[in-house]
Amino acid sequence: MTTKAVQAYLQEHHDRFLAELTDWLKIPSVSTSAEYAGEMRRAAAWVQEKFESIGFPVVEIMPTAGHPLVYAEWTAHPGQPTLLIYGHYDVQPAEPLEAWLSPPFDPAIRDGNIYARGSVDDKGQVMLVLAALEAWSRAGCGMPINVKVILEGEEETGGESIAAWVRSGTDRLRADAVLICDTHMIGEKQPSLITGLRGILYTEITAYGAARDLHSGSYGGVAPNPIHALCLLISRLKGEDGVIRIPELAAELRPAPADEKEFWNSDPLKLEEALCREMGVETLVGEDKYPPLERIGARPTLEVHGIRGGFTDPGIKTVIPAEATAKVSLRLPAGLKPEEVFTWLEKAVRHCSPAGHRIEVTRLNGGEGLVVSPENPFIRAAAEAIETTYGEKPVFMREGGSIPVAALFDQVLQVPVILMGFGLPDDGPHGPNEKLSLAQFKKGMATVADFLGRLRQ
Ligand SMILES: [Zn+2]
């Protein structure tokens, strides 16, 4: 339970928290491109300073083979539970820049939202946690529990350094629960807590045809065409019915628990309409025998993200390309191991490849999914904190996205992982005009502060 003083502190200092977030968002901490390495260090230093100003006795920037981890620790109460909080300070590239209404690294406030790359994913959500921690530290109440915070700079590029840190089993990891604020809610009026994430396997499939590019007049009709081969292959792996034809994968899919199935089938959130509206489409596609919540939360996907090859400039060139590459990922229900699914995919590709082409599959990265039981005191405290702020009980639901480090925390620490996110479905985290609702920012810090207080024993 939050003391009044903590909530009053959050109200009183709200504008400064927003100003601080704005400063942090101005640093283009794009982890995927080497040219931003200096900005990554600046973004890490910014948050290091913030931890110090909050009063954390231990704050450290830990170098890695990639971008640094930032660690802060406040363990003043041996008898109290320890919460490990995870977040990330890196952001996705902002391109295409012309699609932004205001520059991605010059935060703008419009219609009750702050627009900037990283606003919801994840700097804004880390900032609301920092505000809650500062409020406990500064409002005269003292930190209610032991807190450890680990922030990484490689979330958008595979998260290898944090994975190594978690696997190292360091003492610093020891905690009774993990809190991650990097997901979204169904709506401002309908809060939710995430009880499941899908895993991911990301691959590249390359098809090779002739030894060199060919003229379609001289060779069309007899030459292999790798782009066409990829199209055939992909449509054999997943047909118009949305069913993925990888036999071993199909065999491993388990029916969902009855209570979740009932919730999905009843579609209390009118998700079909909402999704059509959000996407700007007339109808949903995919496996229509499963309701949308189940398709997003608990069924696997196979998506093509791009195909490279041949001629795509304006005008005409009648080339038959010698090779083509498709980026293909699978989202995987919790319990499936990406390495194993990769071997099944390779086998299916061999089986489905059109004759006359050589096809190679490369695994780019992967991470497991996660299912969290709603039956533990930490999740109950999170649900109560949400209800206190929103005046509405949260619904428990799975999210379709992947946070591989969440699954890793679950496996290594074996403690509850609380996925309490404050994004909204239309925030557009990886796209242009990414935003964070200011109302959610405010409610988020109130909720996290309340949650921390509830954990005190
Ligand atoms: Zn994120």
Tab-separated table of C-alpha atoms and ligand atoms in Angstrom:
chain	number	residue	atom	x	y	z
A	1	MET	CA	0.000	0.000	0.000
A	2	THR	CA	1.411	3.372	-0.899
A	3	THR	CA	1.565	6.003	1.718
A	4	LYS	CA	-0.185	9.230	0.781
A	5	ALA	CA	3.156	11.016	0.823
A	6	VAL	CA	4.496	8.852	-2.008
A	7	GLN	CA	1.490	9.487	-4.270
A	8	ALA	CA	1.572	13.196	-3.410
A	9	TYR	CA	5.274	13.305	-4.345
A	10	LEU	CA	4.487	11.735	-7.728
A	11	GLN	CA	1.800	14.341	-8.406
A	12	GLU	CA	3.959	17.209	-7.290
A	13	HIS	CA	6.977	16.174	-9.393
A	14	HIS	CA	5.081	14.835	-12.392
A	15	ASP	CA	6.106	17.608	-14.779
A	16	ARG	CA	9.769	17.181	-13.922
A	17	PHE	CA	9.527	13.415	-14.539
A	18	LEU	CA	8.081	14.156	-17.958
A	19	ALA	CA	10.860	16.673	-18.632
A	20	GLU	CA	13.473	14.093	-17.616
A	21	LEU	CA	11.906	11.496	-19.888
A	22	THR	CA	11.996	14.043	-22.706
A	23	ASP	CA	15.747	14.552	-22.166
A	24	TRP	CA	16.383	10.828	-22.201
A	25	LEU	CA	14.288	10.343	-25.353
A	26	LYS	CA	16.415	12.956	-27.125
A	27	ILE	CA	19.386	10.592	-26.983
A	28	PRO	CA	19.132	8.367	-30.081
A	29	SER	CA	20.176	5.105	-28.400
A	30	VAL	CA	19.712	2.912	-31.463
A	31	SER	CA	21.436	-0.342	-30.577
A	32	THR	CA	21.318	-1.946	-34.006
A	33	SER	CA	23.769	0.381	-35.690
A	34	ALA	CA	27.447	0.866	-34.773
A	35	GLU	CA	27.311	4.586	-35.575
A	36	TYR	CA	25.186	5.147	-32.451
A	37	ALA	CA	27.625	3.488	-30.015
A	38	GLY	CA	28.429	6.861	-28.434
A	39	GLU	CA	24.733	7.656	-28.004
A	40	MET	CA	24.263	4.265	-26.351
A	41	ARG	CA	26.935	5.182	-23.793
A	42	ARG	CA	25.271	8.575	-23.254
A	43	ALA	CA	21.878	6.946	-22.679
A	44	ALA	CA	23.447	4.513	-20.184
A	45	ALA	CA	25.261	7.359	-18.400
A	46	TRP	CA	22.016	9.350	-18.257
A	47	VAL	CA	20.256	6.583	-16.378
A	48	GLN	CA	23.285	5.911	-14.163
A	49	GLU	CA	23.103	9.532	-13.031
A	50	LYS	CA	19.368	9.202	-12.463
A	51	PHE	CA	19.892	6.186	-10.185
A	52	GLU	CA	22.498	8.131	-8.238
A	53	SER	CA	20.207	11.116	-7.815
A	54	ILE	CA	17.416	8.827	-6.545
A	55	GLY	CA	19.853	7.687	-3.869
A	56	PHE	CA	20.729	4.126	-4.909
A	57	PRO	CA	23.802	3.161	-2.873
A	58	VAL	CA	25.079	0.806	-5.591
A	59	VAL	CA	25.057	1.960	-9.220
A	60	GLU	CA	27.277	0.450	-11.839
A	61	ILE	CA	27.751	0.476	-15.576
A	62	MET	CA	28.830	-3.018	-16.516
A	63	PRO	CA	30.707	-3.268	-19.823
A	64	THR	CA	29.842	-6.215	-22.068
A	65	ALA	CA	30.954	-7.468	-25.464
A	66	GLY	CA	28.111	-5.342	-26.826
A	67	HIS	CA	26.344	-2.416	-25.179
A	68	PRO	CA	26.755	-1.869	-21.423
A	69	LEU	CA	24.328	-3.063	-18.770
A	70	VAL	CA	23.325	-0.589	-16.083
A	71	TYR	CA	22.804	-2.052	-12.620
A	72	ALA	CA	21.468	-0.402	-9.482
A	73	GLU	CA	20.817	-1.951	-6.102
A	74	TRP	CA	19.180	-0.828	-2.879
A	75	THR	CA	19.206	-3.541	-0.233
A	76	ALA	CA	18.564	-1.814	3.022
A	77	HIS	CA	16.099	-4.266	4.546
A	78	PRO	CA	17.335	-7.829	5.104
A	79	GLY	CA	13.861	-8.985	6.159
A	80	GLN	CA	12.025	-7.598	3.168
A	81	PRO	CA	11.480	-9.271	-0.202
A	82	THR	CA	13.758	-8.390	-3.115
A	83	LEU	CA	12.347	-7.275	-6.425
A	84	LEU	CA	14.501	-7.388	-9.549
A	85	ILE	CA	13.320	-4.880	-12.130
A	86	TYR	CA	14.281	-5.251	-15.780
A	87	GLY	CA	14.048	-2.723	-18.600
A	88	HIS	CA	15.998	-1.535	-21.629
A	89	TYR	CA	17.422	1.795	-22.731
A	90	ASP	CA	18.003	0.967	-26.383
A	91	VAL	CA	15.476	1.726	-29.095
A	92	GLN	CA	14.619	0.537	-32.586
A	93	PRO	CA	15.876	2.508	-35.590
A	94	ALA	CA	13.475	5.353	-36.426
A	95	GLU	CA	13.399	4.860	-40.202
A	96	PRO	CA	11.425	5.696	-42.314
A	97	LEU	CA	11.905	9.237	-41.007
A	98	GLU	CA	9.499	10.813	-43.495
A	99	ALA	CA	6.612	8.882	-41.907
A	100	TRP	CA	7.035	10.731	-38.570
A	101	LEU	CA	4.831	13.783	-37.941
A	102	SER	CA	7.483	15.148	-35.584
A	103	PRO	CA	11.174	14.132	-35.440
A	104	PRO	CA	11.671	10.800	-33.615
A	105	PHE	CA	14.376	12.173	-31.299
A	106	ASP	CA	12.738	15.504	-30.593
A	107	PRO	CA	9.812	14.469	-28.365
A	108	ALA	CA	6.518	16.230	-29.096
A	109	ILE	CA	3.316	16.309	-27.074
A	110	ARG	CA	0.055	16.021	-29.017
A	111	ASP	CA	-3.430	14.881	-27.966
A	112	GLY	CA	-2.337	13.685	-24.552
A	113	ASN	CA	0.574	11.617	-25.841
A	114	ILE	CA	4.321	12.014	-26.007
A	115	TYR	CA	5.647	11.061	-29.443
A	116	ALA	CA	9.241	9.870	-29.797
A	117	ARG	CA	11.192	6.724	-30.584
A	118	GLY	CA	11.456	4.821	-27.304
A	119	SER	CA	8.519	6.628	-25.671
A	120	VAL	CA	6.654	3.408	-24.910
A	121	ASP	CA	9.399	0.887	-25.760
A	122	ASP	CA	10.926	1.164	-23.282
A	123	LYS	CA	12.313	4.449	-21.915
A	124	GLY	CA	8.890	5.822	-20.961
A	125	GLN	CA	8.065	2.651	-19.052
A	126	VAL	CA	11.475	2.610	-17.353
A	127	MET	CA	11.013	6.284	-16.445
A	128	LEU	CA	7.708	5.645	-14.706
A	129	VAL	CA	9.420	2.965	-12.623
A	130	LEU	CA	12.252	5.395	-11.805
A	131	ALA	CA	9.666	7.995	-10.758
A	132	ALA	CA	8.019	5.478	-8.412
A	133	LEU	CA	11.405	4.544	-6.925
A	134	GLU	CA	12.347	8.198	-6.492
A	135	ALA	CA	9.037	8.909	-4.777
A	136	TRP	CA	9.646	6.143	-2.224
A	137	SER	CA	13.197	7.317	-1.714
A	138	ARG	CA	12.442	11.038	-1.390
A	139	ALA	CA	8.983	11.315	0.138
A	140	GLY	CA	10.325	10.509	3.584
A	141	CYS	CA	9.133	6.887	3.615
A	142	GLY	CA	12.339	5.070	2.607
A	143	MET	CA	12.504	2.253	0.069
A	144	PRO	CA	9.821	-0.240	1.194
A	145	ILE	CA	11.583	-3.377	-0.071
A	146	ASN	CA	14.942	-4.400	-1.511
A	147	VAL	CA	15.230	-3.319	-5.114
A	148	LYS	CA	17.625	-4.312	-7.873
A	149	VAL	CA	17.337	-2.826	-11.337
A	150	ILE	CA	19.042	-4.130	-14.461
A	151	LEU	CA	18.765	-2.199	-17.711
A	152	GLU	CA	20.154	-3.521	-20.952
A	153	GLY	CA	21.073	-1.847	-24.213
A	154	GLU	CA	20.608	-4.762	-26.566
A	155	GLU	CA	16.925	-5.642	-26.283
A	156	GLU	CA	16.285	-4.683	-29.881
A	157	THR	CA	19.330	-6.610	-31.165
A	158	GLY	CA	18.973	-9.998	-29.521
A	159	GLY	CA	19.933	-9.319	-25.887
A	160	GLU	CA	23.010	-11.539	-25.786
A	161	SER	CA	24.828	-9.711	-23.007
A	162	ILE	CA	21.935	-9.802	-20.574
A	163	ALA	CA	21.325	-13.458	-21.405
A	164	ALA	CA	24.940	-14.217	-20.500
A	165	TRP	CA	24.574	-12.174	-17.288
A	166	VAL	CA	21.418	-14.043	-16.255
A	167	ARG	CA	22.976	-17.413	-17.083
A	168	SER	CA	26.066	-16.506	-15.054
A	169	GLY	CA	23.967	-17.007	-11.933
A	170	THR	CA	25.564	-13.978	-10.238
A	171	ASP	CA	24.478	-13.123	-6.689
A	172	ARG	CA	23.121	-9.879	-8.012
A	173	LEU	CA	20.293	-11.810	-9.637
A	174	ARG	CA	18.962	-13.185	-6.398
A	175	ALA	CA	15.389	-11.960	-6.007
A	176	ASP	CA	11.923	-13.089	-4.973
A	177	ALA	CA	10.218	-11.769	-8.083
A	178	VAL	CA	10.989	-9.979	-11.328
A	179	LEU	CA	9.102	-6.941	-12.614
A	180	ILE	CA	9.136	-6.054	-16.305
A	181	CYS	CA	7.345	-2.960	-17.609
A	182	ASP	CA	7.690	-3.457	-21.355
A	183	THR	CA	4.267	-4.693	-22.486
A	184	HIS	CA	0.874	-3.124	-23.108
A	185	MET	CA	-2.660	-3.150	-21.733
A	186	ILE	CA	-5.849	-3.738	-23.663
A	187	GLY	CA	-7.022	-0.183	-23.053
A	188	GLU	CA	-6.887	2.728	-20.673
A	189	LYS	CA	-10.276	1.688	-19.295
A	190	GLN	CA	-9.526	-2.034	-19.329
A	191	PRO	CA	-6.212	-2.733	-17.608
A	192	SER	CA	-4.594	-6.119	-18.012
A	193	LEU	CA	-1.705	-8.166	-16.691
A	194	ILE	CA	0.257	-10.401	-19.010
A	195	THR	CA	0.420	-14.070	-18.100
A	196	GLY	CA	2.117	-15.346	-21.200
A	197	LEU	CA	4.536	-14.405	-23.942
A	198	ARG	CA	5.419	-16.256	-27.095
A	199	GLY	CA	8.934	-17.287	-27.966
A	200	ILE	CA	10.552	-16.413	-31.268
A	201	LEU	CA	12.752	-17.992	-33.890
A	202	TYR	CA	14.140	-15.603	-36.507
A	203	THR	CA	15.626	-16.990	-39.688
A	204	GLU	CA	16.814	-16.105	-43.140
A	205	ILE	CA	15.969	-18.377	-46.058
A	206	THR	CA	18.078	-18.002	-49.184
A	207	ALA	CA	17.267	-19.613	-52.516
A	208	TYR	CA	19.950	-20.025	-55.181
A	209	GLY	CA	19.189	-20.620	-58.850
A	210	ALA	CA	21.557	-20.105	-61.793
A	211	ALA	CA	25.219	-19.220	-61.363
A	212	ARG	CA	24.499	-15.627	-62.453
A	213	ASP	CA	21.587	-13.296	-63.182
A	214	LEU	CA	19.862	-14.198	-66.457
A	215	HIS	CA	17.794	-12.491	-69.190
A	216	SER	CA	14.149	-13.565	-69.002
A	217	GLY	CA	13.847	-13.515	-72.796
A	218	SER	CA	16.729	-15.882	-73.388
A	219	TYR	CA	16.226	-18.104	-70.347
A	220	GLY	CA	12.652	-17.556	-69.126
A	221	GLY	CA	10.853	-20.913	-69.296
A	222	VAL	CA	13.890	-23.019	-68.447
A	223	ALA	CA	15.724	-21.064	-65.742
A	224	PRO	CA	15.157	-21.465	-62.008
A	225	ASN	CA	13.800	-18.312	-60.364
A	226	PRO	CA	14.793	-18.042	-56.671
A	227	ILE	CA	12.178	-15.366	-55.874
A	228	HIS	CA	9.414	-17.549	-57.234
A	229	ALA	CA	10.927	-20.509	-55.396
A	230	LEU	CA	10.772	-18.593	-52.115
A	231	CYS	CA	7.146	-17.642	-52.763
A	232	LEU	CA	6.242	-21.269	-53.417
A	233	LEU	CA	8.192	-22.479	-50.427
A	234	ILE	CA	6.654	-19.941	-48.057
A	235	SER	CA	3.140	-20.674	-49.257
A	236	ARG	CA	3.782	-24.382	-48.715
A	237	LEU	CA	5.017	-23.698	-45.179
A	238	LYS	CA	1.898	-21.656	-44.413
A	239	GLY	CA	-1.159	-21.717	-46.666
A	240	GLU	CA	-4.038	-19.303	-47.063
A	241	ASP	CA	-5.793	-21.026	-44.143
A	242	GLY	CA	-3.040	-19.757	-41.839
A	243	VAL	CA	-2.043	-23.299	-40.859
A	244	ILE	CA	1.701	-23.851	-40.509
A	245	ARG	CA	2.745	-27.068	-42.194
A	246	ILE	CA	5.653	-28.149	-40.056
A	247	PRO	CA	4.525	-31.591	-38.835
A	248	GLU	CA	6.722	-31.769	-35.698
A	249	LEU	CA	5.527	-28.320	-34.634
A	250	ALA	CA	1.885	-29.229	-35.177
A	251	ALA	CA	2.394	-32.379	-33.098
A	252	GLU	CA	3.798	-30.394	-30.170
A	253	LEU	CA	0.939	-27.886	-29.904
A	254	ARG	CA	-1.146	-28.554	-26.804
A	255	PRO	CA	-4.752	-27.481	-26.322
A	256	ALA	CA	-5.048	-24.430	-24.082
A	257	PRO	CA	-6.377	-24.718	-20.509
A	258	ALA	CA	-10.176	-24.756	-20.415
A	259	ASP	CA	-10.599	-21.497	-18.472
A	260	GLU	CA	-8.389	-19.573	-20.884
A	261	LYS	CA	-10.141	-21.150	-23.848
A	262	GLU	CA	-13.477	-20.061	-22.444
A	263	PHE	CA	-12.201	-16.510	-21.956
A	264	TRP	CA	-10.855	-16.380	-25.514
A	265	ASN	CA	-14.013	-17.838	-27.021
A	266	SER	CA	-16.288	-15.420	-25.198
A	267	ASP	CA	-14.212	-12.534	-26.633
A	268	PRO	CA	-15.363	-10.169	-23.873
A	269	LEU	CA	-13.096	-7.461	-25.207
A	270	LYS	CA	-14.678	-7.477	-28.685
A	271	LEU	CA	-11.210	-7.965	-29.991
A	272	GLU	CA	-12.087	-8.773	-33.572
A	273	GLU	CA	-13.622	-5.329	-34.123
A	274	ALA	CA	-10.888	-3.574	-32.188
A	275	LEU	CA	-8.121	-5.314	-34.128
A	276	CYS	CA	-9.722	-4.501	-37.481
A	277	ARG	CA	-9.966	-0.881	-36.410
A	278	GLU	CA	-6.365	-0.721	-35.156
A	279	MET	CA	-4.974	-2.325	-38.306
A	280	GLY	CA	-7.256	-0.461	-40.694
A	281	VAL	CA	-8.480	-3.675	-42.332
A	282	GLU	CA	-11.899	-5.173	-43.128
A	283	THR	CA	-11.334	-8.643	-41.810
A	284	LEU	CA	-8.847	-10.752	-39.881
A	285	VAL	CA	-6.835	-13.475	-41.588
A	286	GLY	CA	-5.290	-16.622	-40.134
A	287	GLU	CA	-6.555	-19.778	-38.488
A	288	ASP	CA	-10.233	-18.924	-38.236
A	289	LYS	CA	-11.109	-21.865	-36.017
A	290	TYR	CA	-9.254	-20.122	-33.187
A	291	PRO	CA	-10.507	-16.850	-31.667
A	292	PRO	CA	-8.191	-13.836	-32.146
A	293	LEU	CA	-6.905	-13.791	-28.559
A	294	GLU	CA	-5.811	-17.393	-28.894
A	295	ARG	CA	-4.280	-16.799	-32.325
A	296	ILE	CA	-2.224	-13.924	-30.924
A	297	GLY	CA	-1.385	-15.341	-27.519
A	298	ALA	CA	-1.098	-19.077	-27.852
A	299	ARG	CA	-0.795	-20.183	-31.493
A	300	PRO	CA	2.425	-20.169	-33.512
A	301	THR	CA	2.988	-17.800	-36.423
A	302	LEU	CA	5.118	-17.877	-39.518
A	303	GLU	CA	5.650	-14.435	-40.999
A	304	VAL	CA	7.746	-13.139	-43.884
A	305	HIS	CA	9.287	-9.794	-43.024
A	306	GLY	CA	10.883	-9.040	-46.347
A	307	ILE	CA	12.212	-10.569	-49.536
A	308	ARG	CA	15.408	-9.290	-51.081
A	309	GLY	CA	16.438	-10.106	-54.619
A	310	GLY	CA	16.135	-9.192	-58.265
A	311	PHE	CA	15.172	-5.787	-59.534
A	312	THR	CA	13.031	-3.374	-57.510
A	313	ASP	CA	14.077	0.068	-58.799
A	314	PRO	CA	11.630	2.152	-60.874
A	315	GLY	CA	11.370	1.131	-64.514
A	316	ILE	CA	11.943	-2.190	-66.208
A	317	LYS	CA	14.696	-4.775	-66.127
A	318	THR	CA	13.919	-8.289	-67.267
A	319	VAL	CA	16.279	-10.100	-64.966
A	320	ILE	CA	15.937	-13.572	-63.511
A	321	PRO	CA	17.944	-13.244	-60.303
A	322	ALA	CA	20.552	-15.780	-59.300
A	323	GLU	CA	19.509	-15.652	-55.657
A	324	ALA	CA	16.917	-14.264	-53.276
A	325	THR	CA	16.571	-14.104	-49.507
A	326	ALA	CA	13.514	-13.984	-47.261
A	327	LYS	CA	13.480	-12.992	-43.595
A	328	VAL	CA	11.102	-15.402	-41.876
A	329	SER	CA	10.219	-15.617	-38.211
A	330	LEU	CA	8.076	-17.915	-36.124
A	331	ARG	CA	6.422	-16.897	-32.858
A	332	LEU	CA	6.206	-19.925	-30.619
A	333	PRO	CA	3.826	-20.824	-27.795
A	334	ALA	CA	5.585	-21.220	-24.446
A	335	GLY	CA	7.280	-24.567	-23.969
A	336	LEU	CA	8.752	-24.848	-27.455
A	337	LYS	CA	12.512	-24.585	-27.815
A	338	PRO	CA	13.566	-22.354	-30.726
A	339	GLU	CA	16.670	-24.489	-31.453
A	340	GLU	CA	14.512	-27.564	-31.841
A	341	VAL	CA	11.886	-25.768	-33.930
A	342	PHE	CA	14.721	-24.633	-36.186
A	343	THR	CA	15.622	-28.241	-36.999
A	344	TRP	CA	11.952	-28.943	-37.796
A	345	LEU	CA	11.816	-25.873	-40.017
A	346	GLU	CA	14.974	-26.921	-41.856
A	347	LYS	CA	13.426	-30.328	-42.488
A	348	ALA	CA	10.155	-28.787	-43.718
A	349	VAL	CA	12.081	-26.436	-46.013
A	350	ARG	CA	13.958	-29.379	-47.518
A	351	HIS	CA	10.673	-31.170	-48.018
A	352	CYS	CA	8.822	-28.172	-49.538
A	353	SER	CA	11.562	-26.645	-51.686
A	354	PRO	CA	10.735	-26.461	-55.392
A	355	ALA	CA	13.022	-28.507	-57.653
A	356	GLY	CA	15.953	-26.831	-59.378
A	357	HIS	CA	16.996	-24.596	-56.496
A	358	ARG	CA	19.410	-24.829	-53.629
A	359	ILE	CA	17.914	-23.499	-50.420
A	360	GLU	CA	19.701	-22.557	-47.216
A	361	VAL	CA	18.166	-21.676	-43.851
A	362	THR	CA	20.112	-19.654	-41.302
A	363	ARG	CA	19.047	-19.080	-37.707
A	364	LEU	CA	19.526	-15.420	-36.749
A	365	ASN	CA	18.213	-15.541	-33.218
A	366	GLY	CA	15.693	-17.083	-30.901
A	367	GLY	CA	14.183	-16.965	-27.456
A	368	GLU	CA	11.642	-18.953	-25.488
A	369	GLY	CA	8.136	-18.025	-24.458
A	370	LEU	CA	6.754	-17.891	-20.966
A	371	VAL	CA	3.582	-18.684	-19.059
A	372	VAL	CA	3.119	-17.083	-15.639
A	373	SER	CA	0.732	-18.556	-13.094
A	374	PRO	CA	-1.612	-15.880	-11.768
A	375	GLU	CA	-1.613	-17.771	-8.448
A	376	ASN	CA	1.164	-16.111	-6.483
A	377	PRO	CA	1.282	-13.215	-4.015
A	378	PHE	CA	3.370	-10.989	-6.299
A	379	ILE	CA	0.890	-11.162	-9.162
A	380	ARG	CA	-1.950	-10.638	-6.702
A	381	ALA	CA	-0.209	-7.524	-5.369
A	382	ALA	CA	0.267	-6.304	-8.953
A	383	ALA	CA	-3.432	-6.866	-9.688
A	384	GLU	CA	-4.432	-5.001	-6.517
A	385	ALA	CA	-2.140	-2.093	-7.341
A	386	ILE	CA	-3.673	-1.857	-10.817
A	387	GLU	CA	-7.185	-1.992	-9.415
A	388	THR	CA	-6.351	0.771	-6.930
A	389	THR	CA	-5.113	3.105	-9.680
A	390	TYR	CA	-7.551	2.228	-12.447
A	391	GLY	CA	-10.645	1.473	-10.389
A	392	GLU	CA	-11.002	-1.679	-12.442
A	393	LYS	CA	-9.735	-5.237	-11.944
A	394	PRO	CA	-7.140	-6.211	-14.554
A	395	VAL	CA	-7.865	-9.123	-16.873
A	396	PHE	CA	-5.159	-11.751	-17.154
A	397	MET	CA	-4.144	-12.422	-20.712
A	398	ARG	CA	-1.300	-13.576	-22.906
A	399	GLU	CA	0.552	-11.253	-25.219
A	400	GLY	CA	1.755	-12.389	-28.607
A	401	GLY	CA	5.140	-10.692	-28.404
A	402	SER	CA	8.402	-12.109	-27.127
A	403	ILE	CA	10.696	-10.975	-24.326
A	404	PRO	CA	13.262	-13.775	-24.321
A	405	VAL	CA	14.924	-12.454	-21.173
A	406	ALA	CA	11.607	-12.887	-19.306
A	407	ALA	CA	11.671	-16.614	-20.051
A	408	LEU	CA	15.306	-16.736	-19.012
A	409	PHE	CA	14.567	-15.075	-15.652
A	410	ASP	CA	11.816	-17.634	-15.181
A	411	GLN	CA	14.134	-20.573	-15.926
A	412	VAL	CA	17.195	-19.406	-14.017
A	413	LEU	CA	15.623	-17.700	-11.019
A	414	GLN	CA	12.437	-19.758	-10.816
A	415	VAL	CA	10.532	-16.862	-9.306
A	416	PRO	CA	7.376	-15.119	-10.568
A	417	VAL	CA	7.911	-12.772	-13.509
A	418	ILE	CA	5.407	-9.923	-13.418
A	419	LEU	CA	4.694	-8.403	-16.798
A	420	MET	CA	3.030	-5.132	-15.893
A	421	GLY	CA	3.038	-2.950	-18.980
A	422	PHE	CA	1.463	0.450	-19.512
A	423	GLY	CA	1.557	0.723	-23.290
A	424	LEU	CA	-1.678	0.906	-25.273
A	425	PRO	CA	-2.500	-1.114	-28.391
A	426	ASP	CA	-2.141	1.890	-30.715
A	427	ASP	CA	1.263	3.065	-29.407
A	428	GLY	CA	3.127	1.706	-32.433
A	429	PRO	CA	6.307	0.640	-30.587
A	430	HIS	CA	8.459	-0.311	-33.575
A	431	GLY	CA	6.823	1.923	-36.174
A	432	PRO	CA	6.799	5.625	-37.001
A	433	ASN	CA	5.080	8.018	-34.556
A	434	GLU	CA	5.683	5.778	-31.565
A	435	LYS	CA	3.938	7.283	-28.563
A	436	LEU	CA	3.177	6.896	-24.892
A	437	SER	CA	-0.101	8.080	-23.429
A	438	LEU	CA	0.571	10.708	-20.759
A	439	ALA	CA	-2.366	9.368	-18.758
A	440	GLN	CA	-0.745	5.925	-18.803
A	441	PHE	CA	2.606	7.437	-17.808
A	442	LYS	CA	0.959	9.007	-14.773
A	443	LYS	CA	-1.116	5.973	-13.858
A	444	GLY	CA	1.886	3.737	-14.445
A	445	MET	CA	4.036	5.478	-11.857
A	446	ALA	CA	1.164	5.512	-9.360
A	447	THR	CA	0.608	1.784	-9.921
A	448	VAL	CA	4.269	0.789	-9.624
A	449	ALA	CA	4.643	2.898	-6.466
A	450	ASP	CA	1.564	1.243	-4.987
A	451	PHE	CA	2.845	-2.201	-5.986
A	452	LEU	CA	6.223	-1.631	-4.271
A	453	GLY	CA	4.409	-0.644	-1.086
A	454	ARG	CA	2.236	-3.762	-1.154
A	455	LEU	CA	5.289	-6.023	-1.196
A	456	ARG	CA	6.552	-4.654	2.129
A	457	GLN	CA	6.034	-7.172	4.911
B	1	ZN	ZN	10.857	-3.281	-25.376
